[in-house]
Coordinates of C-alpha atoms and ligand atoms in Angstrom, one line a residue:
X1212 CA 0.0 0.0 0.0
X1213 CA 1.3 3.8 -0.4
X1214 CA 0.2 6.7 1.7
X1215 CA -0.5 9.7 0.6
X1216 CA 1.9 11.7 -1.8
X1217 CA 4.3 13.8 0.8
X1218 CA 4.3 17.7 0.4
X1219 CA 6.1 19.0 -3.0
X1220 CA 9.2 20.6 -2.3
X1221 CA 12.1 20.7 -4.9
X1222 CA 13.2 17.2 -5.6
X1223 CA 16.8 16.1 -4.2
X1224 CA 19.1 16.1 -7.2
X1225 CA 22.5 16.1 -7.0
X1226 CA 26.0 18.2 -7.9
X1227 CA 25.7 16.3 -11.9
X1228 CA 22.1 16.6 -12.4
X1229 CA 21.0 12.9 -11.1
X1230 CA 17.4 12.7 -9.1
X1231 CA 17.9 10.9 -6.3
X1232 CA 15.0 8.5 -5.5
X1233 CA 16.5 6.1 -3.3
X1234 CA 17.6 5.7 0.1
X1235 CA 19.4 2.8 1.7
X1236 CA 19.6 2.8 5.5
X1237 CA 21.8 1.2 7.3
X1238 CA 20.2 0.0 10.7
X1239 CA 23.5 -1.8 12.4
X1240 CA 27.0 -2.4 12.2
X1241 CA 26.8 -5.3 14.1
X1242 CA 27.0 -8.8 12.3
X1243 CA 26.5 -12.0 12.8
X1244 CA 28.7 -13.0 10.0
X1245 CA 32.6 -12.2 9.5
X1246 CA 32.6 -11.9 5.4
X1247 CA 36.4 -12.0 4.2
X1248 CA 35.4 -8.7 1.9
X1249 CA 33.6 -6.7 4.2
X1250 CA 35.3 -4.4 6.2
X1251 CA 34.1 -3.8 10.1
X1252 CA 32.8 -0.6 11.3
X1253 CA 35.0 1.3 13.7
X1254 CA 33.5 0.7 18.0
X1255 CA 31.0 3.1 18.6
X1256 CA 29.6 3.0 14.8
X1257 CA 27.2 0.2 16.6
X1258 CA 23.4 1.5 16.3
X1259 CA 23.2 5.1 15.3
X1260 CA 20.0 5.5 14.7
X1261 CA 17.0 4.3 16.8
X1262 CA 13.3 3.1 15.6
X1263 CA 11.8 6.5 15.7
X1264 CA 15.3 8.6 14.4
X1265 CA 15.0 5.9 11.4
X1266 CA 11.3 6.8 10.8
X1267 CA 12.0 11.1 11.0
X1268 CA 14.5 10.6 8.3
X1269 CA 13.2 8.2 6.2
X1270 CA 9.9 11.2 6.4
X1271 CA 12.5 13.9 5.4
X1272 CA 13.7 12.0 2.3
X1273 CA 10.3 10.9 1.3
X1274 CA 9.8 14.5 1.2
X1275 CA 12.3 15.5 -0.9
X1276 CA 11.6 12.7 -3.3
X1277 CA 12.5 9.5 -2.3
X1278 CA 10.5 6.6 -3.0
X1279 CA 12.3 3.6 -2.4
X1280 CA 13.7 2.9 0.8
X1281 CA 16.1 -0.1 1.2
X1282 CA 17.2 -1.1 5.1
X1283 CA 20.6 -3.1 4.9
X1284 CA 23.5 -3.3 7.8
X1285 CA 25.3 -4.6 8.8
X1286 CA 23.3 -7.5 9.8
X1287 CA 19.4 -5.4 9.9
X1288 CA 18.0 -8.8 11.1
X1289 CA 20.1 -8.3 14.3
X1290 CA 17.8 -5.8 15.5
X1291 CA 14.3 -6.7 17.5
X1292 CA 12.7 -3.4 16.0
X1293 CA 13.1 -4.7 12.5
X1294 CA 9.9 -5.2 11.5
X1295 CA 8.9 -1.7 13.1
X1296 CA 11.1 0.4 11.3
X1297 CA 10.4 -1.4 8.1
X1298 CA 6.0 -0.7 8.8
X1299 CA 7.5 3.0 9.8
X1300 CA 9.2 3.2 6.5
X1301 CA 6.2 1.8 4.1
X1302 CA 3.7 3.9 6.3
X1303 CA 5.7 7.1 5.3
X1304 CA 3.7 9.5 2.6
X1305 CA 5.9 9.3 -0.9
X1306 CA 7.4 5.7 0.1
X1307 CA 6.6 3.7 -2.8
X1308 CA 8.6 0.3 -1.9
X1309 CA 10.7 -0.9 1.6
X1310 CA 13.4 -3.2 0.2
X1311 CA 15.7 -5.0 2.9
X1312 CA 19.3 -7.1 2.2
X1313 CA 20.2 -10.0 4.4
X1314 CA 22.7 -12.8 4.8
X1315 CA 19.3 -14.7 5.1
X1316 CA 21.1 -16.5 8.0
X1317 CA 17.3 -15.3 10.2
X1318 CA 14.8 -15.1 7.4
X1319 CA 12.9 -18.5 8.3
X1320 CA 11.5 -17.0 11.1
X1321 CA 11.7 -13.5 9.7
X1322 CA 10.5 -14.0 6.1
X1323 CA 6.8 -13.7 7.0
X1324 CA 6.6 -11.2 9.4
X1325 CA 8.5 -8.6 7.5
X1326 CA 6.3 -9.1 4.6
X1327 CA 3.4 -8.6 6.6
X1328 CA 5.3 -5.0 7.8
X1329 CA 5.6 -3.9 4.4
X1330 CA 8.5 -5.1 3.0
X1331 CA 8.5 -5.9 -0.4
X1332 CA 11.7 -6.8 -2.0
X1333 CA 14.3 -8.9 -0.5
X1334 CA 17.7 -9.5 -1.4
X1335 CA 19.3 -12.1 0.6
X1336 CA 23.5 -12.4 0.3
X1337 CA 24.5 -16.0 -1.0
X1338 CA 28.2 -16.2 -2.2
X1339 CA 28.1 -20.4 -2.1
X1340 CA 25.8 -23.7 -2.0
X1341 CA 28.7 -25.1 -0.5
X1342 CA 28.8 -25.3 3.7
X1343 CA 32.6 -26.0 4.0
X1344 CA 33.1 -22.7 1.9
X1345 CA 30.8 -20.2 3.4
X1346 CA 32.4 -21.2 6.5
X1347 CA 35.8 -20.0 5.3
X1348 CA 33.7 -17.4 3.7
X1349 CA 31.5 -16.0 6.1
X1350 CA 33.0 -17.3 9.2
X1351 CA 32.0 -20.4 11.7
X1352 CA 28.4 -18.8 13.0
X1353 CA 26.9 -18.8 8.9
X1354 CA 25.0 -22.0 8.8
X1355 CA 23.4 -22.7 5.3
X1356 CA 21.1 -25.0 6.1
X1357 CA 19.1 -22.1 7.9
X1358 CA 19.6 -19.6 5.2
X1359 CA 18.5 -22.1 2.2
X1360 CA 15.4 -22.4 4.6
X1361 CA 15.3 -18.4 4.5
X1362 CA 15.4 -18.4 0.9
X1363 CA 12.2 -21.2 0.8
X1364 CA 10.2 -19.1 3.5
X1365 CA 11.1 -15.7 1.7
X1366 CA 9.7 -17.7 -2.0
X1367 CA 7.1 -18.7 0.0
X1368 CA 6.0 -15.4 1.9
X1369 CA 5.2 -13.3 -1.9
X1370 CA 7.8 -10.8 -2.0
X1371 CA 7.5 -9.0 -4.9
X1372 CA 11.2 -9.6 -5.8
X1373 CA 13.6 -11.8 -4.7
X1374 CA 17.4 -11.4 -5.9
X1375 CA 20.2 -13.7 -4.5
X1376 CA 23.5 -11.6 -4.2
X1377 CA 26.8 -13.2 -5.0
X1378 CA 30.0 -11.5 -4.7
X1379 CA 32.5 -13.6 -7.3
X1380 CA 35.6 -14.4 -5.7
X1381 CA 38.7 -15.6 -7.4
X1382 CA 39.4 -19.0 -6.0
X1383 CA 36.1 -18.4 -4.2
X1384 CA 33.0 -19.3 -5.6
X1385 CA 33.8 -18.7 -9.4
X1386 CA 33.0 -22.1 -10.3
X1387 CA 29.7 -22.7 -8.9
X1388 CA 28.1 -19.2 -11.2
X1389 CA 25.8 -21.4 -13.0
X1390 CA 24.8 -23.7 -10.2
X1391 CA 23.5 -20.5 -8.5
X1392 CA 21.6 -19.4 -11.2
X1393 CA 19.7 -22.8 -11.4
X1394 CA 19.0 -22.4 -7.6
X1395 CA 18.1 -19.3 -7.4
X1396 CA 15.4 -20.0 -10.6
X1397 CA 13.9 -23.1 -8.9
X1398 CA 13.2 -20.3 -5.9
X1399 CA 11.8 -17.7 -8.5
X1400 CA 14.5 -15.4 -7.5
X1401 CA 16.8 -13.3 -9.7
X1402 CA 20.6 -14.2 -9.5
X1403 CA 22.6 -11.5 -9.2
X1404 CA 26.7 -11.2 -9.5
X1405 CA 28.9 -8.6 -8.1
X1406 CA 32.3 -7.8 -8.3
X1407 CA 34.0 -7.6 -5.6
X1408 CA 34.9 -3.7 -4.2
X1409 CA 38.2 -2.7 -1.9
X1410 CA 36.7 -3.0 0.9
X1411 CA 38.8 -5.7 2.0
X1412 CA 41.2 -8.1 0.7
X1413 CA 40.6 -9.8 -3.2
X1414 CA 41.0 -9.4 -6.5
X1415 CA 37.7 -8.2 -8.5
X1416 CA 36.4 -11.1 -11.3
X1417 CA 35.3 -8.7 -13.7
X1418 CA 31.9 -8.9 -15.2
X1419 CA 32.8 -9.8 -18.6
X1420 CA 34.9 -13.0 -17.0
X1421 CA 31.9 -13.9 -15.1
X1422 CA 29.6 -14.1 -18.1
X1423 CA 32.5 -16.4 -19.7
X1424 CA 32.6 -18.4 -16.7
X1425 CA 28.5 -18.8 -16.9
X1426 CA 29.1 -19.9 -20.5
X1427 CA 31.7 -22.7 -19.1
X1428 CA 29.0 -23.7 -16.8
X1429 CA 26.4 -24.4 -18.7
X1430 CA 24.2 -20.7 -18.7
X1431 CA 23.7 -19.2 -22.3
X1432 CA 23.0 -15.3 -22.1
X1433 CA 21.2 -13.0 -24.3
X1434 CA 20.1 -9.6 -23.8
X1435 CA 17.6 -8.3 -21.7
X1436 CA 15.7 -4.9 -21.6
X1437 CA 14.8 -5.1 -17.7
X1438 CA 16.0 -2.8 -15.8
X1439 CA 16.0 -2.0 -12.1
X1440 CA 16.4 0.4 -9.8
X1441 CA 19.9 0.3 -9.6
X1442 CA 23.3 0.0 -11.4
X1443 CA 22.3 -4.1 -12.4
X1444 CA 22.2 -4.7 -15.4
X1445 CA 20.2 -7.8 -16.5
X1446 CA 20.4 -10.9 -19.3
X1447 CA 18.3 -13.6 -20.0
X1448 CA 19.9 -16.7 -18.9
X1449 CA 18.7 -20.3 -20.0
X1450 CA 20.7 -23.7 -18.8
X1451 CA 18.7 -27.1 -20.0
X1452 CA 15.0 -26.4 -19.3
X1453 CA 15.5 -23.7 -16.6
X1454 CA 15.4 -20.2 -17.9
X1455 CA 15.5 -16.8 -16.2
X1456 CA 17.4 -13.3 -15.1
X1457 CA 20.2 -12.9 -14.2
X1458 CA 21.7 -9.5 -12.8
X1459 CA 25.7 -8.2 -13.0
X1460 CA 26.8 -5.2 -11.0
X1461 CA 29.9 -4.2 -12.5
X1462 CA 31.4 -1.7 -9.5
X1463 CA 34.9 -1.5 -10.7
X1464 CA 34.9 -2.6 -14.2
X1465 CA 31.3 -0.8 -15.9
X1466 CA 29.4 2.3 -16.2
X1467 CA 28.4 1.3 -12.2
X1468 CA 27.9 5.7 -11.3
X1469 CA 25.7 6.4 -14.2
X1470 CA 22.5 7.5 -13.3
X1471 CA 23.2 7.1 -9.9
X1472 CA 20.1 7.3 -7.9
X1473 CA 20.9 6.9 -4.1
X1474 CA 21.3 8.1 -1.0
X1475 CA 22.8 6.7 2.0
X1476 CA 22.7 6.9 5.9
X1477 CA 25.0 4.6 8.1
X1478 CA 25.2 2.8 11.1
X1479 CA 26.8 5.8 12.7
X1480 CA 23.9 8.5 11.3
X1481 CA 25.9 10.2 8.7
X1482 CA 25.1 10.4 5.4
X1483 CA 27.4 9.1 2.7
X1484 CA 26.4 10.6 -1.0
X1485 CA 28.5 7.9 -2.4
X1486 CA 29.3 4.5 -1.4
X1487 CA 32.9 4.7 -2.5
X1488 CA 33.3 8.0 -1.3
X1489 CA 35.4 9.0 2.0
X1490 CA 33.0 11.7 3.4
X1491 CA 30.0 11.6 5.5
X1492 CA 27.7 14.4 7.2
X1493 CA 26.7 13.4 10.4
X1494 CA 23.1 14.2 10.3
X1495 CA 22.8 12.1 14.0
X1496 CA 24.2 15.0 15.9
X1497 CA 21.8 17.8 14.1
X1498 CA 18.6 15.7 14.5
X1499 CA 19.6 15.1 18.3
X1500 CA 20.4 18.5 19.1
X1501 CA 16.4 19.6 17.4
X1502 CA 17.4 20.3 13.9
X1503 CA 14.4 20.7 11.8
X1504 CA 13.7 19.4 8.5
X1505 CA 14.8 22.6 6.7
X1506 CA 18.1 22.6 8.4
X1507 CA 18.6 18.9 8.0
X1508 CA 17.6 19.2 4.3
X1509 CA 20.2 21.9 3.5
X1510 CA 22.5 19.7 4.8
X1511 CA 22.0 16.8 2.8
X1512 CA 21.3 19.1 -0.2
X1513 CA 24.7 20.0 0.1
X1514 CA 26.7 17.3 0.6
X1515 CA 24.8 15.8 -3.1
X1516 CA 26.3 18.8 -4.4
X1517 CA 29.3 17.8 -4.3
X1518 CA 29.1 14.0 -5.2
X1519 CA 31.5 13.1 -7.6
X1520 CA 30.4 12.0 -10.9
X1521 CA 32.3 8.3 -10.4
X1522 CA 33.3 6.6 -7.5
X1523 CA 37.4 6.5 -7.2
X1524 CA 37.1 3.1 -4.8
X1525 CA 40.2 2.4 -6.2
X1526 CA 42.7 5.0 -5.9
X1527 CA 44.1 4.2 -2.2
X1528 CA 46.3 7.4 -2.6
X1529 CA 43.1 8.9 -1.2
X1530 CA 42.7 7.0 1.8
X1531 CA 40.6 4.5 3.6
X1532 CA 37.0 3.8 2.6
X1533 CA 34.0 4.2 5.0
X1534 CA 33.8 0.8 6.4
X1535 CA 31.6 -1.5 4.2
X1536 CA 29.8 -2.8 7.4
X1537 CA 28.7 0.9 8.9
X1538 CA 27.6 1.9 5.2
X1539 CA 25.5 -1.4 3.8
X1540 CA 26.4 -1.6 0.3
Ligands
LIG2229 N1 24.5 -8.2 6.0 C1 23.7 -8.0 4.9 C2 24.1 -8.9 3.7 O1 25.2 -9.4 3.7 O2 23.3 -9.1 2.8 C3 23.5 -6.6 4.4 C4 24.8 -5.7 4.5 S1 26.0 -6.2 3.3 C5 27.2 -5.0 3.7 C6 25.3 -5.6 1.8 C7 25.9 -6.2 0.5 O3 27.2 -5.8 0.4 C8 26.0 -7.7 0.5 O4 25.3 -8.2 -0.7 C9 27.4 -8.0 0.4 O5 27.7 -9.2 -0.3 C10 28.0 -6.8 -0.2 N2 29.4 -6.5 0.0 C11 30.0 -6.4 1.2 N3 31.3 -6.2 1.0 C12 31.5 -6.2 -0.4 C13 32.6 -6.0 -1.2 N4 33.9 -5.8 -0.7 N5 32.5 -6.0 -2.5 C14 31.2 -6.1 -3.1 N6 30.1 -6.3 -2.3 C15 30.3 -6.3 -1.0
LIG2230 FE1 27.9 -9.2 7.6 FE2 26.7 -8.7 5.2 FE3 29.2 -7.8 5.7 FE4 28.8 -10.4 5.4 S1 28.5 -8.8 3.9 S2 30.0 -9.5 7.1 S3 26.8 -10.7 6.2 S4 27.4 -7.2 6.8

């Protein structure tokens, strides 16, 4: 359901002339899981924001023009309130879709009640169908028997889109590509592959390899015209009788900035106009000490004015990125 269109004010765009739309909120830098590629948030980046925080913000950027509001973490299924701030979000005038990203590692339980909250695309974090590697991957506590039970309970709870993120990792997981397509068909979900981005240790597979490695395994691709929300872009894969999408982010090695349409807040409550960038506006503080929206708006209109046209993730000259685990993805 959407509530009532939000009061018009002039629509967030930013420094190159891109609308943003599309805000992804990170609720925690806790996690349960210990991912090789994905750095830890500094102490003290914990739990910025709390339930009703989340709700005043995600009410400020649904009135400047956001419609889709993604919750990520961190772990977000580490929080109790989850479901609560997800029902805040899609009860908020101008919110058009509550998306949320999991390791999946709680979504039997979870799968049902947060669809029932409003959320209604899920993208659940699934690098291997293979227990001895995700432990190496994703550390001892990952247990895959419990997330392939998320993924049936999120199939079975009506999500209006289900994708299954892999990151491809040389000597990783790059030769089971096609057997994650097939699996994530057989659950109506979307396959998607991402590179992998310097947030911690790795070597990116770059998207064109990936498609040559899908080939070797069995997926033939042809072009697709879908297109999402975000930087994915889609083909049509078939392998035997199975057939369906599958997505590619290309981070490091395609046009990943173009038509950027996002927004972030951390863990931490600062804002972060790009996800490979090194700034961040601590918007926290301001709402804490009463800031209003007009204040808090200038802010954030400001800091999109200067967002680069491209991320530079790559040039370490220019420091240290904002941890991956305070920022979401
Ligand atoms: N914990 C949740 C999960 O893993 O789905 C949500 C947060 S996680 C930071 C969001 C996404 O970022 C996941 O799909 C994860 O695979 C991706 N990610 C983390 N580190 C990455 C990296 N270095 N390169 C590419 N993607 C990364
Ligand atoms: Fe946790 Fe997600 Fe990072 Fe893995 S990618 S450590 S599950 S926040």
């Amino acid at each position: 359901m959407t509530a009532a269109a939000p009061p018009q004010v002039a629509p967030l765009v930013d420094g190159r002339g891109r609308a943003v739309t599309y805000l992804r909120l990170s609720l925690t830098a806790r996690c349960n899981f210990r991912c090789t590629y994905c750095s830890p948030a500094p102490d003290g980046a914990d739990e910025g924001l709390r339930r009703e925080e989340a709700a005043r913000l995600v009410r400020l950027f649904a009135g400047l023009g956001v419609r889709r509001v993604r919750l990520t973490g961190g772990e977000p299924t580490l929080r109790p309130d989850l479901a609560g701030v997800a029902a805040d979000a899609a009860a908020t005038p101008g919110v058009e879709e509550v998306a949320l990203t999991t390791n999946g590692q709680r979504l039997a339980e979870l799968a049902a009640p947060l669809r029932a909250a409003g959320v209604s695309r899920l993208n659940v974090s699934l690098d291997t169908l293979r227990p001895e590697r995700l432990a190496s991957l994703a550390g001892r506590a990952a247990d895959l028997a419990r997330i392939l039970r998320g993924v049936e309970a999120a199939a079975a709870a009506g999500f209006a889109s289900l994708k299954l993120n892999a990151v491809v990792l040389r000597g990783g997981n790059e030769d089971e590509l096609g057997e994650l397509c097939r699996f994530a068909w057989r659950h109506g979900a979307v396959p998607r592959f991402i590179e992998l981005m310097p947030f911690g240790p790795g070597e990116p597979v770059p998207i064109a390899e990936v498609k040559r490695l899908l080939a070797a395994q069995g997926v033939r691709l042809e072009p697709d015209a879908t297109r999402g929300w975000g930087p994915a872009v889609h083909m049509r894969g078939r392998s035997g009788a199975a057939s369906g999408l599958v997505g590619f982010i290309g981070a490091m090695s395609e046009s990943f900035c173009e038509g950027c349409n996002r927004v972030r807040v951390g863990a931490d409550g600062a804002l972060r106009s790009c996800l490979g960038g090194r700034d961040r506006v601590p918007l926290l503080p301001m709402l804490r000490a009463g800031a209003g929206d007009a204040e808090l708006a200038e802010a954030v209109r400001r800091a999109l004015r200067d967002k680069a046209e491209r991320h530079a993730m790559g040039d370490a000259a220019r420091g240290p990125l904002l941890p991956m685990r305070g920022t979401g993805g």
